[in-house]
Amino acid sequence: MSTVDWSRATTIAPAELPATITAYLAAHQARDVETEIGSYTADAVVADDGRVHRGRDEIRAWLSSAAVEYTYTTELTGAARVDDEHYDVLQHLEGDFPGAVVDLHYRFTLRGSAIAELAIEV
């Protein structure tokens, strides 16, 4: 995963997020795995819950299991931009997962118009 100084991020309106991220978030909320996968580069990397998923096949497996393991709602509560490639989206989740409520940072690294890296962190 790339090293980014997320403290340099500047708050932006959600409408200012790149179309790729907006489409990904909508697909993620709808649990539309195929649309989500189409947002990633072939060599993309996702880090979530202490696990790293590399490439579309591993990411597809992670998305597919996450889509059925728990039910939850998400609310986009903030967005920030470090530069043209790095965006931080804060999402509020509530559901039947352990803890039931959490605010997560979805930290995107773009390559062109696709997601090269996604780190999901508290």
PDB file of C-alpha atoms in Angstrom:
ATOM      1  CA  MET A   1       0.000   0.000   0.000  1.00  0.00           C
ATOM      2  CA  SER A   2       1.235   3.501  -0.747  1.00  0.00           C
ATOM      3  CA  THR A   3       2.312   5.872   1.983  1.00  0.00           C
ATOM      4  CA  VAL A   4       0.216   9.025   1.989  1.00  0.00           C
ATOM      5  CA  ASP A   5       0.164  11.832   4.526  1.00  0.00           C
ATOM      6  CA  TRP A   6      -3.596  11.863   5.071  1.00  0.00           C
ATOM      7  CA  SER A   7      -3.208  14.773   7.502  1.00  0.00           C
ATOM      8  CA  ARG A   8      -2.644  16.983   4.433  1.00  0.00           C
ATOM      9  CA  ALA A   9      -6.164  16.247   3.175  1.00  0.00           C
ATOM     10  CA  THR A  10      -8.442  19.212   2.570  1.00  0.00           C
ATOM     11  CA  THR A  11     -12.173  18.897   3.166  1.00  0.00           C
ATOM     12  CA  ILE A  12     -14.269  18.877  -0.004  1.00  0.00           C
ATOM     13  CA  ALA A  13     -17.960  18.529  -0.730  1.00  0.00           C
ATOM     14  CA  PRO A  14     -18.978  14.955  -1.641  1.00  0.00           C
ATOM     15  CA  ALA A  15     -20.044  16.300  -5.051  1.00  0.00           C
ATOM     16  CA  GLU A  16     -16.358  17.095  -5.705  1.00  0.00           C
ATOM     17  CA  LEU A  17     -15.316  13.432  -5.464  1.00  0.00           C
ATOM     18  CA  PRO A  18     -14.185  11.868  -8.746  1.00  0.00           C
ATOM     19  CA  ALA A  19     -16.900  10.013 -10.660  1.00  0.00           C
ATOM     20  CA  THR A  20     -15.074   6.700 -10.133  1.00  0.00           C
ATOM     21  CA  ILE A  21     -15.338   7.022  -6.357  1.00  0.00           C
ATOM     22  CA  THR A  22     -18.944   8.191  -6.461  1.00  0.00           C
ATOM     23  CA  ALA A  23     -19.921   5.251  -8.692  1.00  0.00           C
ATOM     24  CA  TYR A  24     -17.983   2.822  -6.494  1.00  0.00           C
ATOM     25  CA  LEU A  25     -19.686   4.047  -3.318  1.00  0.00           C
ATOM     26  CA  ALA A  26     -23.136   3.751  -4.910  1.00  0.00           C
ATOM     27  CA  ALA A  27     -22.358   0.215  -6.114  1.00  0.00           C
ATOM     28  CA  HIS A  28     -20.938  -0.696  -2.698  1.00  0.00           C
ATOM     29  CA  GLN A  29     -24.085   0.514  -0.960  1.00  0.00           C
ATOM     30  CA  ALA A  30     -26.221  -1.455  -3.438  1.00  0.00           C
ATOM     31  CA  ARG A  31     -23.925  -4.480  -2.991  1.00  0.00           C
ATOM     32  CA  ASP A  32     -23.388  -4.565  -6.760  1.00  0.00           C
ATOM     33  CA  VAL A  33     -20.130  -6.537  -6.762  1.00  0.00           C
ATOM     34  CA  GLU A  34     -19.622  -6.563 -10.537  1.00  0.00           C
ATOM     35  CA  THR A  35     -19.888  -2.782 -10.799  1.00  0.00           C
ATOM     36  CA  GLU A  36     -17.517  -2.434  -7.839  1.00  0.00           C
ATOM     37  CA  ILE A  37     -14.971  -4.754  -9.472  1.00  0.00           C
ATOM     38  CA  GLY A  38     -15.147  -2.691 -12.666  1.00  0.00           C
ATOM     39  CA  SER A  39     -13.906   0.306 -10.665  1.00  0.00           C
ATOM     40  CA  TYR A  40     -10.572  -1.350  -9.807  1.00  0.00           C
ATOM     41  CA  THR A  41      -7.331  -1.688 -11.760  1.00  0.00           C
ATOM     42  CA  ALA A  42      -6.341  -5.291 -12.555  1.00  0.00           C
ATOM     43  CA  ASP A  43      -3.576  -5.134  -9.923  1.00  0.00           C
ATOM     44  CA  ALA A  44      -5.562  -3.249  -7.273  1.00  0.00           C
ATOM     45  CA  VAL A  45      -4.982  -3.772  -3.555  1.00  0.00           C
ATOM     46  CA  VAL A  46      -7.597  -3.479  -0.800  1.00  0.00           C
ATOM     47  CA  ALA A  47      -6.784  -3.488   2.919  1.00  0.00           C
ATOM     48  CA  ASP A  48      -9.687  -4.057   5.308  1.00  0.00           C
ATOM     49  CA  ASP A  49      -9.951  -5.445   8.822  1.00  0.00           C
ATOM     50  CA  GLY A  50      -6.300  -6.524   8.928  1.00  0.00           C
ATOM     51  CA  ARG A  51      -6.469  -8.402   5.638  1.00  0.00           C
ATOM     52  CA  VAL A  52      -5.021  -7.461   2.267  1.00  0.00           C
ATOM     53  CA  HIS A  53      -6.743  -8.488  -0.969  1.00  0.00           C
ATOM     54  CA  ARG A  54      -4.705  -8.294  -4.182  1.00  0.00           C
ATOM     55  CA  GLY A  55      -6.106  -8.297  -7.697  1.00  0.00           C
ATOM     56  CA  ARG A  56      -9.679  -8.434  -8.883  1.00  0.00           C
ATOM     57  CA  ASP A  57     -10.246 -12.115  -8.013  1.00  0.00           C
ATOM     58  CA  GLU A  58      -9.329 -11.668  -4.334  1.00  0.00           C
ATOM     59  CA  ILE A  59     -11.211  -8.374  -4.169  1.00  0.00           C
ATOM     60  CA  ARG A  60     -14.299  -9.982  -5.743  1.00  0.00           C
ATOM     61  CA  ALA A  61     -14.192 -12.780  -3.138  1.00  0.00           C
ATOM     62  CA  TRP A  62     -13.875 -10.210  -0.320  1.00  0.00           C
ATOM     63  CA  LEU A  63     -16.745  -8.093  -1.679  1.00  0.00           C
ATOM     64  CA  SER A  64     -18.955 -11.142  -2.203  1.00  0.00           C
ATOM     65  CA  SER A  65     -18.460 -12.402   1.342  1.00  0.00           C
ATOM     66  CA  ALA A  66     -18.883  -8.926   2.874  1.00  0.00           C
ATOM     67  CA  ALA A  67     -22.142  -8.478   0.951  1.00  0.00           C
ATOM     68  CA  VAL A  68     -23.785 -11.466   2.648  1.00  0.00           C
ATOM     69  CA  GLU A  69     -22.037 -11.682   6.025  1.00  0.00           C
ATOM     70  CA  TYR A  70     -23.743  -8.655   7.615  1.00  0.00           C
ATOM     71  CA  THR A  71     -26.533  -6.229   6.889  1.00  0.00           C
ATOM     72  CA  TYR A  72     -25.784  -2.564   7.392  1.00  0.00           C
ATOM     73  CA  THR A  73     -26.530   0.927   6.214  1.00  0.00           C
ATOM     74  CA  THR A  74     -23.940   3.498   5.196  1.00  0.00           C
ATOM     75  CA  GLU A  75     -24.024   7.263   5.245  1.00  0.00           C
ATOM     76  CA  LEU A  76     -21.321   9.387   3.640  1.00  0.00           C
ATOM     77  CA  THR A  77     -20.428  11.894   6.349  1.00  0.00           C
ATOM     78  CA  GLY A  78     -17.309  13.546   4.942  1.00  0.00           C
ATOM     79  CA  ALA A  79     -14.862  13.770   2.069  1.00  0.00           C
ATOM     80  CA  ALA A  80     -11.343  15.093   1.702  1.00  0.00           C
ATOM     81  CA  ARG A  81      -8.687  15.355  -1.002  1.00  0.00           C
ATOM     82  CA  VAL A  82      -4.923  15.087  -0.627  1.00  0.00           C
ATOM     83  CA  ASP A  83      -4.168  15.462  -4.348  1.00  0.00           C
ATOM     84  CA  ASP A  84      -5.565  14.283  -7.708  1.00  0.00           C
ATOM     85  CA  GLU A  85      -4.914  10.628  -6.811  1.00  0.00           C
ATOM     86  CA  HIS A  86      -5.779  10.420  -3.097  1.00  0.00           C
ATOM     87  CA  TYR A  87      -9.207  10.855  -1.533  1.00  0.00           C
ATOM     88  CA  ASP A  88     -10.556  10.077   1.931  1.00  0.00           C
ATOM     89  CA  VAL A  89     -14.257   9.323   2.323  1.00  0.00           C
ATOM     90  CA  LEU A  90     -15.714   9.030   5.818  1.00  0.00           C
ATOM     91  CA  GLN A  91     -18.664   6.666   6.067  1.00  0.00           C
ATOM     92  CA  HIS A  92     -20.925   6.004   9.054  1.00  0.00           C
ATOM     93  CA  LEU A  93     -22.062   2.351   9.209  1.00  0.00           C
ATOM     94  CA  GLU A  94     -24.792   0.832  11.361  1.00  0.00           C
ATOM     95  CA  GLY A  95     -25.781  -2.817  11.252  1.00  0.00           C
ATOM     96  CA  ASP A  96     -25.627  -6.295  12.739  1.00  0.00           C
ATOM     97  CA  PHE A  97     -21.822  -6.561  12.707  1.00  0.00           C
ATOM     98  CA  PRO A  98     -19.834  -6.671  15.989  1.00  0.00           C
ATOM     99  CA  GLY A  99     -20.075  -3.227  17.603  1.00  0.00           C
ATOM    100  CA  ALA A 100     -23.125  -2.316  15.463  1.00  0.00           C
ATOM    101  CA  VAL A 101     -21.876   1.249  14.744  1.00  0.00           C
ATOM    102  CA  VAL A 102     -18.601   2.475  13.261  1.00  0.00           C
ATOM    103  CA  ASP A 103     -17.168   5.414  11.343  1.00  0.00           C
ATOM    104  CA  LEU A 104     -14.735   4.244   8.676  1.00  0.00           C
ATOM    105  CA  HIS A 105     -12.311   6.053   6.405  1.00  0.00           C
ATOM    106  CA  TYR A 106     -12.300   4.735   2.849  1.00  0.00           C
ATOM    107  CA  ARG A 107      -8.915   5.939   1.610  1.00  0.00           C
ATOM    108  CA  PHE A 108      -8.727   5.732  -2.167  1.00  0.00           C
ATOM    109  CA  THR A 109      -5.679   5.874  -4.407  1.00  0.00           C
ATOM    110  CA  LEU A 110      -6.600   6.361  -8.052  1.00  0.00           C
ATOM    111  CA  ARG A 111      -4.590   5.480 -11.120  1.00  0.00           C
ATOM    112  CA  GLY A 112      -6.167   7.280 -14.032  1.00  0.00           C
ATOM    113  CA  SER A 113      -9.907   6.761 -13.653  1.00  0.00           C
ATOM    114  CA  ALA A 114      -9.663   3.494 -11.689  1.00  0.00           C
ATOM    115  CA  ILE A 115      -9.065   2.536  -8.063  1.00  0.00           C
ATOM    116  CA  ALA A 116      -5.533   1.215  -7.562  1.00  0.00           C
ATOM    117  CA  GLU A 117      -5.707   1.006  -3.758  1.00  0.00           C
ATOM    118  CA  LEU A 118      -8.379   1.190  -1.085  1.00  0.00           C
ATOM    119  CA  ALA A 119      -7.609   1.159   2.624  1.00  0.00           C
ATOM    120  CA  ILE A 120     -10.582   0.929   4.959  1.00  0.00           C
ATOM    121  CA  GLU A 121      -9.649   2.156   8.427  1.00  0.00           C
ATOM    122  CA  VAL A 122     -11.208   3.357  11.665  1.00  0.00           C
TER     123      VAL A 122
END
